[in-house]
Structure formats: C-alpha cells, structure tokens
Backbone as CSV, one residue per row, in Angstrom:
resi,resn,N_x,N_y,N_z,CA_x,CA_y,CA_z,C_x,C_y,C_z
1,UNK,100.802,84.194,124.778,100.994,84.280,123.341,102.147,85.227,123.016
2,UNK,102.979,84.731,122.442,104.425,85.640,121.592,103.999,86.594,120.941
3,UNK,104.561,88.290,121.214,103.549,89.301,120.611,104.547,88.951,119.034
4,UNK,103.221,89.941,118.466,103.701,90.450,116.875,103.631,91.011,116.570
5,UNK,104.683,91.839,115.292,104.499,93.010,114.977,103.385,93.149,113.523
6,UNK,102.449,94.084,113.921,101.143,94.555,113.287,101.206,95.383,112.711
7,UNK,101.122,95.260,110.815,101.767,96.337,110.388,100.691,96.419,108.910
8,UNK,100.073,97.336,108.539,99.298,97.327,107.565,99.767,97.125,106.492
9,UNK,98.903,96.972,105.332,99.413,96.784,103.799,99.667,98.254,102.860
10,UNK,100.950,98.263,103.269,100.977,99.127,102.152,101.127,99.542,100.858
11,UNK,100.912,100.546,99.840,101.419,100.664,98.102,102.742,101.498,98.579
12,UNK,103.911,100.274,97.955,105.393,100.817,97.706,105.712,101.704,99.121
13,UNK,105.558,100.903,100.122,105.782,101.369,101.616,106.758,102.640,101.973
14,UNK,106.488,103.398,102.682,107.947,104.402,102.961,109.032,103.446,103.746
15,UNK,110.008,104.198,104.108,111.163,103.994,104.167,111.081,103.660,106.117
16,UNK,110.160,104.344,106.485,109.829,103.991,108.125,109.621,102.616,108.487
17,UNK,108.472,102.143,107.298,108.046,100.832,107.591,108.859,99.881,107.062
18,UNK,109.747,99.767,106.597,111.148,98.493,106.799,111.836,98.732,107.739
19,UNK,112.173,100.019,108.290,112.597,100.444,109.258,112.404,99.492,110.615
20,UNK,111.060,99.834,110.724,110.637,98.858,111.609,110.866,97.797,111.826
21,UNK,110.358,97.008,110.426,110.755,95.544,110.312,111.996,95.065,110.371
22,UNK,112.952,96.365,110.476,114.534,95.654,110.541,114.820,95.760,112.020
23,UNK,114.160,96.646,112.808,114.351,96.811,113.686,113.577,95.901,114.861
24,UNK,112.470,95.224,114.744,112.344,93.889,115.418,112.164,92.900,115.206
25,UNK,112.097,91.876,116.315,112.246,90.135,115.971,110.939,89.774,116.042
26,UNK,109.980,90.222,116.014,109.063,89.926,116.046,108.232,88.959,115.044
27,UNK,107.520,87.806,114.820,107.167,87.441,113.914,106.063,88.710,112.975
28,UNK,105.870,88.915,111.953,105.656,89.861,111.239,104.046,89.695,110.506
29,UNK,102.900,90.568,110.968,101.550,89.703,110.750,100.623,91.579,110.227
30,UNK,99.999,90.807,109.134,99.824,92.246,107.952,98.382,92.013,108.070
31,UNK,97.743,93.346,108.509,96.102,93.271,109.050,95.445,93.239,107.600
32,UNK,94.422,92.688,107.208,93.741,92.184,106.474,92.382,92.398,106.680
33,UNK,91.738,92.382,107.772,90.700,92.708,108.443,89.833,94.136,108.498
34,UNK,91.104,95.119,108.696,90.343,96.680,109.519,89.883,96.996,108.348
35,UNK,88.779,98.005,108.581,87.930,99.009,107.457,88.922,99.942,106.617
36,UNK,88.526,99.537,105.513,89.534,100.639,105.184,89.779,101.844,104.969
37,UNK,90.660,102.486,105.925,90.555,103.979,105.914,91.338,104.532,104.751
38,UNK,91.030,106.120,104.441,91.252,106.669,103.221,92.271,107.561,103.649
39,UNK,92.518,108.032,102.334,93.965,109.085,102.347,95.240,108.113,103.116
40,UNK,95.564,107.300,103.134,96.761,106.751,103.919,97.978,105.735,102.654
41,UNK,98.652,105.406,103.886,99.815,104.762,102.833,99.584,103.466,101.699
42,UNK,97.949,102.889,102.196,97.681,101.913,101.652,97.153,102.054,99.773
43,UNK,96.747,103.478,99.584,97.146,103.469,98.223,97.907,104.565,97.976
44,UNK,98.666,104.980,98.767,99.469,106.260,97.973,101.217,105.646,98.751
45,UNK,102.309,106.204,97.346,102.874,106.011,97.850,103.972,107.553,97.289
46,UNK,105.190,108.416,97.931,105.641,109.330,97.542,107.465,109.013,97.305
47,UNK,107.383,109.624,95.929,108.268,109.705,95.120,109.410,111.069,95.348
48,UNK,110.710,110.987,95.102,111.193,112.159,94.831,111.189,112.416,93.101
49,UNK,110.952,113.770,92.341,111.002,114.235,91.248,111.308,115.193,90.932
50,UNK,111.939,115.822,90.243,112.415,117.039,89.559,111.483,118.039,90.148
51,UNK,110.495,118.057,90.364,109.401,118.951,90.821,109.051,119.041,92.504
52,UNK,109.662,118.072,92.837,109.780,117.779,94.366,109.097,116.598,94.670
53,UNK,108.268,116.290,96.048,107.560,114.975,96.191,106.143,114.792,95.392
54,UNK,106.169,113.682,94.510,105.330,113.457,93.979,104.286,112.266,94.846
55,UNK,102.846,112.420,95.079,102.069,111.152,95.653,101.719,110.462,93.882
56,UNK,101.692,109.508,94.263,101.312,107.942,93.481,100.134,107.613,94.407
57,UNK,98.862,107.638,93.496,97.835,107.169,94.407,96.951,106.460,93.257
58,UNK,97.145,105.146,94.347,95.636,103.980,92.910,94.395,104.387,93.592
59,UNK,93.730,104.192,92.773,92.365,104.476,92.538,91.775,103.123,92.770
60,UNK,90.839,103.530,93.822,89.996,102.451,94.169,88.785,102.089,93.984
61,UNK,87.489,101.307,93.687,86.210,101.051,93.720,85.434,101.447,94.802
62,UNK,84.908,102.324,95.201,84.099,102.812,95.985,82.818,101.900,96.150
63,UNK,82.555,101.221,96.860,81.092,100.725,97.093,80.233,101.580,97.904
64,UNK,79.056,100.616,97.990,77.994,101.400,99.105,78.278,101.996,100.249
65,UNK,79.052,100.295,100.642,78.710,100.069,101.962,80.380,100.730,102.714
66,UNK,80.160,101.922,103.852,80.812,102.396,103.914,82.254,102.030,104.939
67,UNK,82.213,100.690,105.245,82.887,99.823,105.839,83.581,98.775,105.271
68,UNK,84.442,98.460,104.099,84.425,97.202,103.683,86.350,97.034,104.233
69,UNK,86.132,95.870,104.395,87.459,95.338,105.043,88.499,95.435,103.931
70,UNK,90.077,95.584,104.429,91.061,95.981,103.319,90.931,94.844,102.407
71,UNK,91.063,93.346,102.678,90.993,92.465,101.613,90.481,91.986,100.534
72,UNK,89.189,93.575,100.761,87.997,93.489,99.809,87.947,94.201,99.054
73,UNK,89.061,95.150,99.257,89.139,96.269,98.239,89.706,96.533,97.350
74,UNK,88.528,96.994,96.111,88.906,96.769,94.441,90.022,97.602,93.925
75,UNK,90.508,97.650,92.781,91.325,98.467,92.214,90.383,98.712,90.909
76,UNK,90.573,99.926,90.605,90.026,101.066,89.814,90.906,100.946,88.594
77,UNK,90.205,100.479,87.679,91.144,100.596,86.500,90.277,101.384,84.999
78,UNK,89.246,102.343,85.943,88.618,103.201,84.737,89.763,103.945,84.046
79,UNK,90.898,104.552,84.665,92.089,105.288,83.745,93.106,104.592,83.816
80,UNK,93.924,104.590,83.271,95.075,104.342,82.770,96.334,104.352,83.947
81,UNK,95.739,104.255,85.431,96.560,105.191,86.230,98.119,104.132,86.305
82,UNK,98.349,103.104,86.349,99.078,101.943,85.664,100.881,102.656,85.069
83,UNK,100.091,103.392,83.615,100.949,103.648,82.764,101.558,105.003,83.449
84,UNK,100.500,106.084,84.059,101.356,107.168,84.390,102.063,107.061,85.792
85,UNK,101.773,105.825,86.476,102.533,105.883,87.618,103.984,105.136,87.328
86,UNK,104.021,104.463,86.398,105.642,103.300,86.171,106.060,104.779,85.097
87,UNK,105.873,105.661,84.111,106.081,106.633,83.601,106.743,107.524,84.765
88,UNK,106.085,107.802,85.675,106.718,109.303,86.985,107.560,108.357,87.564
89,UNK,107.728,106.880,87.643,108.775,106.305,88.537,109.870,106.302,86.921
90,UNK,109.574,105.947,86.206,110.628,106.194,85.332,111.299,107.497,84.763
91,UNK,111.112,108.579,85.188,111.414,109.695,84.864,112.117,109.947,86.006
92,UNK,111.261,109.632,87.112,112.184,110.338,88.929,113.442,109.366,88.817
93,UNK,113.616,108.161,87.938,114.621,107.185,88.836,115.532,106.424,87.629
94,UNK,115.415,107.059,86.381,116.036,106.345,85.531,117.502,106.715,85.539
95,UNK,117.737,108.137,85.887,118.990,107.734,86.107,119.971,107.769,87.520
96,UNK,118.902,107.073,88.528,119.176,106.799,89.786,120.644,105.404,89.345
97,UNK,121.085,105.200,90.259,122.468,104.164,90.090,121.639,102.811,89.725
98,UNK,120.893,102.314,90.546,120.259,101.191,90.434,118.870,100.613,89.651
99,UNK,118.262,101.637,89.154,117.063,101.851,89.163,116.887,100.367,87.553
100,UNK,117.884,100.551,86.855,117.775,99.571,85.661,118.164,98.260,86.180
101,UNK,118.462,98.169,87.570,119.352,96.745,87.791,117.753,95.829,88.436
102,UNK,116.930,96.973,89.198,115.346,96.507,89.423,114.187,96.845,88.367
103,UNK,114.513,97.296,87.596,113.494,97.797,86.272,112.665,96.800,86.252
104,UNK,112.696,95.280,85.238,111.936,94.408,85.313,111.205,93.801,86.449
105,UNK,111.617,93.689,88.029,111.229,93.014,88.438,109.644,94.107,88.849
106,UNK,109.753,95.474,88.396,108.837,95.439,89.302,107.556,96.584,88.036
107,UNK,108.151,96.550,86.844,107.601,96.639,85.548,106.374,96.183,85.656
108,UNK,106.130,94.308,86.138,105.200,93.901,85.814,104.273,94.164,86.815
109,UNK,104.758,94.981,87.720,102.590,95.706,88.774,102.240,97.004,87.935
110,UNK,102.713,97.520,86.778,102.121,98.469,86.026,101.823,97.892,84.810
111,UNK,101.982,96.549,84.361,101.586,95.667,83.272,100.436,94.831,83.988
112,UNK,100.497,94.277,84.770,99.567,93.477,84.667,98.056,93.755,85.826
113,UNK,97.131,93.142,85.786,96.196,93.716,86.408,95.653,93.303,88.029
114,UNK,95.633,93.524,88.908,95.544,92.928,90.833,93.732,93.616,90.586
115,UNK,93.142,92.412,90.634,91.885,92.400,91.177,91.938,93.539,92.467
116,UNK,92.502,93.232,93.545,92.382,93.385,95.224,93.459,93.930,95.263
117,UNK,93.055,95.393,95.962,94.469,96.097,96.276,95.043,95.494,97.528
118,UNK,94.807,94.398,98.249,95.025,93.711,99.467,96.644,93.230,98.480
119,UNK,95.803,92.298,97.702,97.202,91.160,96.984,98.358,92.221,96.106
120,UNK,97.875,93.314,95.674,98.421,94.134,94.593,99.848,94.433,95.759
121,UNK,99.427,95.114,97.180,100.411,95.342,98.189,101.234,94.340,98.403
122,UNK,100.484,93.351,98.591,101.140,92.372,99.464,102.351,91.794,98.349
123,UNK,101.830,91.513,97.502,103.350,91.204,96.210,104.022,91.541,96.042
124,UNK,104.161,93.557,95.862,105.092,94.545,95.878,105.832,94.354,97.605
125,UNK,105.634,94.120,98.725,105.959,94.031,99.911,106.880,93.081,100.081
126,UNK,106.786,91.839,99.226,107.275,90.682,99.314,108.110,90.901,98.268
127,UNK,108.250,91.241,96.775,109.238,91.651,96.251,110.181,92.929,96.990
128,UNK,109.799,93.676,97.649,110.769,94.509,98.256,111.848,94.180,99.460
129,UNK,110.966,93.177,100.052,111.426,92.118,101.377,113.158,91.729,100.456
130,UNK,112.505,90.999,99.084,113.291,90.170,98.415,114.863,90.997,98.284
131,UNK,114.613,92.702,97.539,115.309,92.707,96.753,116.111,93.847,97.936
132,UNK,115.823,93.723,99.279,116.560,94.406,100.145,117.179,93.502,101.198
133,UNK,116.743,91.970,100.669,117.559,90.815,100.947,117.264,91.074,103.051
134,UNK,115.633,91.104,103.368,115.376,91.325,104.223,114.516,89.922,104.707
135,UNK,114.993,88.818,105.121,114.817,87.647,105.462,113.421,87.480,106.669
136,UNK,112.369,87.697,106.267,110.909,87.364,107.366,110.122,87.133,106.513
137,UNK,109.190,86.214,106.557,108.493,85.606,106.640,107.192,86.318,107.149
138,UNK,106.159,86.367,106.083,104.607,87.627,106.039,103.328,86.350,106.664
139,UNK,103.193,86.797,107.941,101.749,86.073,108.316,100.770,87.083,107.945
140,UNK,99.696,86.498,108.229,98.156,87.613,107.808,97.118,87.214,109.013
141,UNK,96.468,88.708,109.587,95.298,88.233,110.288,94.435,87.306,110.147
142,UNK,93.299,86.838,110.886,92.422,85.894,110.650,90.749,86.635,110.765
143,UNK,90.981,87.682,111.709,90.205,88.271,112.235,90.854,89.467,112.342
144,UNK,90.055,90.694,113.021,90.575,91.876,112.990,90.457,92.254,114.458
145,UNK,91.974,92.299,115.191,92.523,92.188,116.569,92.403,93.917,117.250
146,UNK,92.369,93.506,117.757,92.058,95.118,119.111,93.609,94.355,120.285
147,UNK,93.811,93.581,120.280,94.375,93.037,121.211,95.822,93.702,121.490
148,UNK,96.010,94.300,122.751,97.393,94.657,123.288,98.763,94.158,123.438
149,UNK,98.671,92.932,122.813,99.754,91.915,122.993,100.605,92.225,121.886
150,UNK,100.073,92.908,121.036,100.471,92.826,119.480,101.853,94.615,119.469
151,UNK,102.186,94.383,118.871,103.457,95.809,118.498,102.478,96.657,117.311
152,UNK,101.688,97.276,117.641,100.705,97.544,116.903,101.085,98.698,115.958
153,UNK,101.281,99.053,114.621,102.045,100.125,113.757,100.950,100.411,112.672
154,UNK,99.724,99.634,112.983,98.522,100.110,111.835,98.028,101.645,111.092
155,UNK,97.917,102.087,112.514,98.046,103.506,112.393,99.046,104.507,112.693
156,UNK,100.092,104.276,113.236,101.481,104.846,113.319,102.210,105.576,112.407
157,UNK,102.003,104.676,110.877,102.866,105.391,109.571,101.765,106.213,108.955
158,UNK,101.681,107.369,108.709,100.361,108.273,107.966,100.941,109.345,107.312
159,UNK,100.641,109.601,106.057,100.812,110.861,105.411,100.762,111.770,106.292
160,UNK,100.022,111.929,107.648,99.173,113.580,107.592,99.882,113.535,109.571
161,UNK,100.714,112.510,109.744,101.393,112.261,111.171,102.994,112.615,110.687
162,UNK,103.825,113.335,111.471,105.345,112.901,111.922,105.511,111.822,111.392
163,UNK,107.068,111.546,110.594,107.374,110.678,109.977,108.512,109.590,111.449
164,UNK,108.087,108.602,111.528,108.683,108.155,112.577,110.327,107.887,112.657
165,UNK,110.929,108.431,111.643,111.828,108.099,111.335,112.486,109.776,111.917
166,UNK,113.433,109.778,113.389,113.997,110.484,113.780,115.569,111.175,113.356
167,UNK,115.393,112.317,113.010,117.010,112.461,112.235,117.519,111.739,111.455
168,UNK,116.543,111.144,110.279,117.063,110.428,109.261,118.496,110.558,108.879
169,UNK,119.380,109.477,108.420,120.356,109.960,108.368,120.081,110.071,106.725
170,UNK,120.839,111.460,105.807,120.435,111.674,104.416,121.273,110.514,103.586
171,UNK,120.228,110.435,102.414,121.200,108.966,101.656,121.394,110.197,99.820
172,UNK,122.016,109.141,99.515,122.644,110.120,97.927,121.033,110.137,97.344
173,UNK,120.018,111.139,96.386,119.168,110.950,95.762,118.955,112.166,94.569
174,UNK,118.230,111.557,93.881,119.175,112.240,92.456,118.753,113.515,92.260
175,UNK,117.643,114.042,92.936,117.469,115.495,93.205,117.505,116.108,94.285
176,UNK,118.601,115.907,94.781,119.361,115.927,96.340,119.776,117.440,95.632
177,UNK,120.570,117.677,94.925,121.033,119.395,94.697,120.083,120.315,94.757
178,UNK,118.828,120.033,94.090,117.799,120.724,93.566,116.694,120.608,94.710
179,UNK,116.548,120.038,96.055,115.800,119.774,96.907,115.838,119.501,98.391
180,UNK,117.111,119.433,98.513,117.707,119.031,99.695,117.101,117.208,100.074
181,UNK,117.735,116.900,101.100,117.360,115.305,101.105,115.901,115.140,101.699
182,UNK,115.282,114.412,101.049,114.309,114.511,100.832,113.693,113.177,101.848
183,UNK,113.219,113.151,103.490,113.216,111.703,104.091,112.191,110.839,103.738
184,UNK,112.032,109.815,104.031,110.644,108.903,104.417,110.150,108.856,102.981
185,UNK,110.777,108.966,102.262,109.563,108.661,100.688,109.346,106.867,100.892
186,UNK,108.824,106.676,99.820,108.659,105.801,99.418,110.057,104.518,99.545
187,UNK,109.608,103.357,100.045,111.431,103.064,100.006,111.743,102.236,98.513
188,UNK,111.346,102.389,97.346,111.796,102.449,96.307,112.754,103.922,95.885
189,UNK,113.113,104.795,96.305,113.714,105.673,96.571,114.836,105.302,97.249
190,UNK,115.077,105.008,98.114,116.383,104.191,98.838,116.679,103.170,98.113
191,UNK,115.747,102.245,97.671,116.181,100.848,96.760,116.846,101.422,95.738
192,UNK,116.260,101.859,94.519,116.668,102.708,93.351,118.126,103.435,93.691
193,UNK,118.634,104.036,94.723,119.297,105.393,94.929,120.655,104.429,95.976
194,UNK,120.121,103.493,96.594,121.241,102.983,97.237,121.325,101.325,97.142
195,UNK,120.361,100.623,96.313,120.591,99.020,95.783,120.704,98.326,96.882
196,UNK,122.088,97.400,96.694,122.201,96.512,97.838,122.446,96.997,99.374
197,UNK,123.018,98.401,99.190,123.604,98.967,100.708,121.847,99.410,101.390
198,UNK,120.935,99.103,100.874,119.464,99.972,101.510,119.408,98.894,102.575
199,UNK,119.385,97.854,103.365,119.398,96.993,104.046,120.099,97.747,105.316
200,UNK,121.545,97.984,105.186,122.415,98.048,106.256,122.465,99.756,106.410
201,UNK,121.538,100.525,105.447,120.858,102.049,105.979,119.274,101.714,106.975
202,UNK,118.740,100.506,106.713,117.986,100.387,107.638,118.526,100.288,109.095
C-alpha cells in the first residue's frame, strides 16, 4: 500500500502544517476517527496582535462520554465566540497588505453556523489549500489507523511541543517592530502578511 501523509483537522492551521503538505508527495488523508484530544490545534488557532500572540479557541460541547471521535464533535455556540474571533482577526490584520483582498472569503465561518467542528476545519483547510494556490486533493479516514505505513503528523504539531518549523525564515508582519518575528502562528498570518508569495515561503 502507497504510504500517506496523516495529518489532523485543524482550526486556521499554523504555518508548520502546510509546511508539510508542501513538502511531500504524498497523497494527503485527514484523521476523522481519533478521540478527541484537548488543548491542541484542533480548536485553537494563534494570531499575531498588538499585544503579542493571541489563542482563538472555539468552544466545544462537552458530552458524557469521555471518548467521542473528532467527527462528532459539536461546536458551542452558547457565546458569541464567532463575532469576537473575526473582530481580533480584524484588528491584528486589517492593515496587513492583503488581509482586504481575503476579507470575504473567509467572513463567512464567523457568519454562518458548522454544526461539527470536524466540517467547520475541514472548509477553512480547503479554502486555505485554495487561496495559497496549493494543488492536493483532501482524502479522509474510514477507520482510525495505528498503522506504520502512514507519514503520521497527528500528534507532531501541538501548542505545548517545539514548533517543527526549524530556523524559520522571518516574513514582513505588522507587529514585527513591536515584537520581533513572531514564527508558526496561525498561517492566516503569512496569508494576510504575504498573499500570493505564502506558497513559495513554504
């Protein structure tokens, strides 16, 4: 079997995990299956801001049962969290170079409502694919693989791990004076801050 690269779902991915994806040929397959673990990239994602790195974290439905697979998991819409997260991306990035040339396309995941934070990722992933003009094609588990064959990166990218991204090289960002360069955020941060050239910084 042709391995693949195994790469979780993330909210507004860092800048490591395209990294990756630019960096192999691998057909490209997004786990769906594993339990979902907490505190990680799958609902938080980090911003640069006037104040330094900001986390963006959705709020999820907590059930009973203390195992439920990522594709099952709800989004929390007791607050408003929607309006203040497209608000802190509009304040960190409005007057980034690019940030009005992607405004609309991505307006509507703080307008409209994702049942399943599975699909909520997976849309933002596939619009980012789009607008960094990064050509692959998103398979999805069937089951949830243990298997060694696979380029496995599930647990690899983590808030609370080394950012895999070695001697980043620094890109222009708009509180670059006030912070020094700031790596691995979120790669709406590179999109926003470097547009069409974020592709060929991967």
């Amino acid at each position: 079997m042709e391995s693949q690269l195994l790469l979780p779902a993330f909210y507004l991915p860092p800048v490591s995990y395209f990294h990756i994806i630019q960096q192999s040929e691998q057909p490209l397959i997004v786990e769906r299956f594993e339990h979902f673990p907490k505190q990680t990239y799958r609902t938080r994602a980090k911003i640069a801001t006037a104040n330094g790195v900001l986390d963006l974290i959705v709020p999820i439905i907590h059930g009973r049962k203390e195992h439920v697979p990522m594709k099952d998991i709800r989004i929390n819409y007791d607050f408003n969290w929607q309006r203040l997260h497209w608000l802190s991306i509009q304040t960190a990035y409005r007057s980034s170079a690019y940030f009005e040339y992607y405004e609309d396309d991505f307006v509507r995941f703080y307008e409209q409502k994702h049942d399943f934070l599975f699909d909520f990722n997976i849309e933002q992933l596939q619009l980012l694919l789009k607008c960094m003009k990064i050509n692959r094609s998103l398979g999805f588990t069937e089951t949830y693989t243990s298997r060694v064959e696979h380029l496995d990166y599930r647990e690899a990218i983590h808030p609370k791990k080394p950012s895999l991204l070695m001697n980043p090289e620094p890109y222009y960002q708009v509180f670059k004076d006030k912070h020094g360069f700031l790596p691995d955020l979120s790669v709406v941060d590179l999109l926003f801050n470097q547009g069409p050239q974020s592709k060929s910084y991967l």
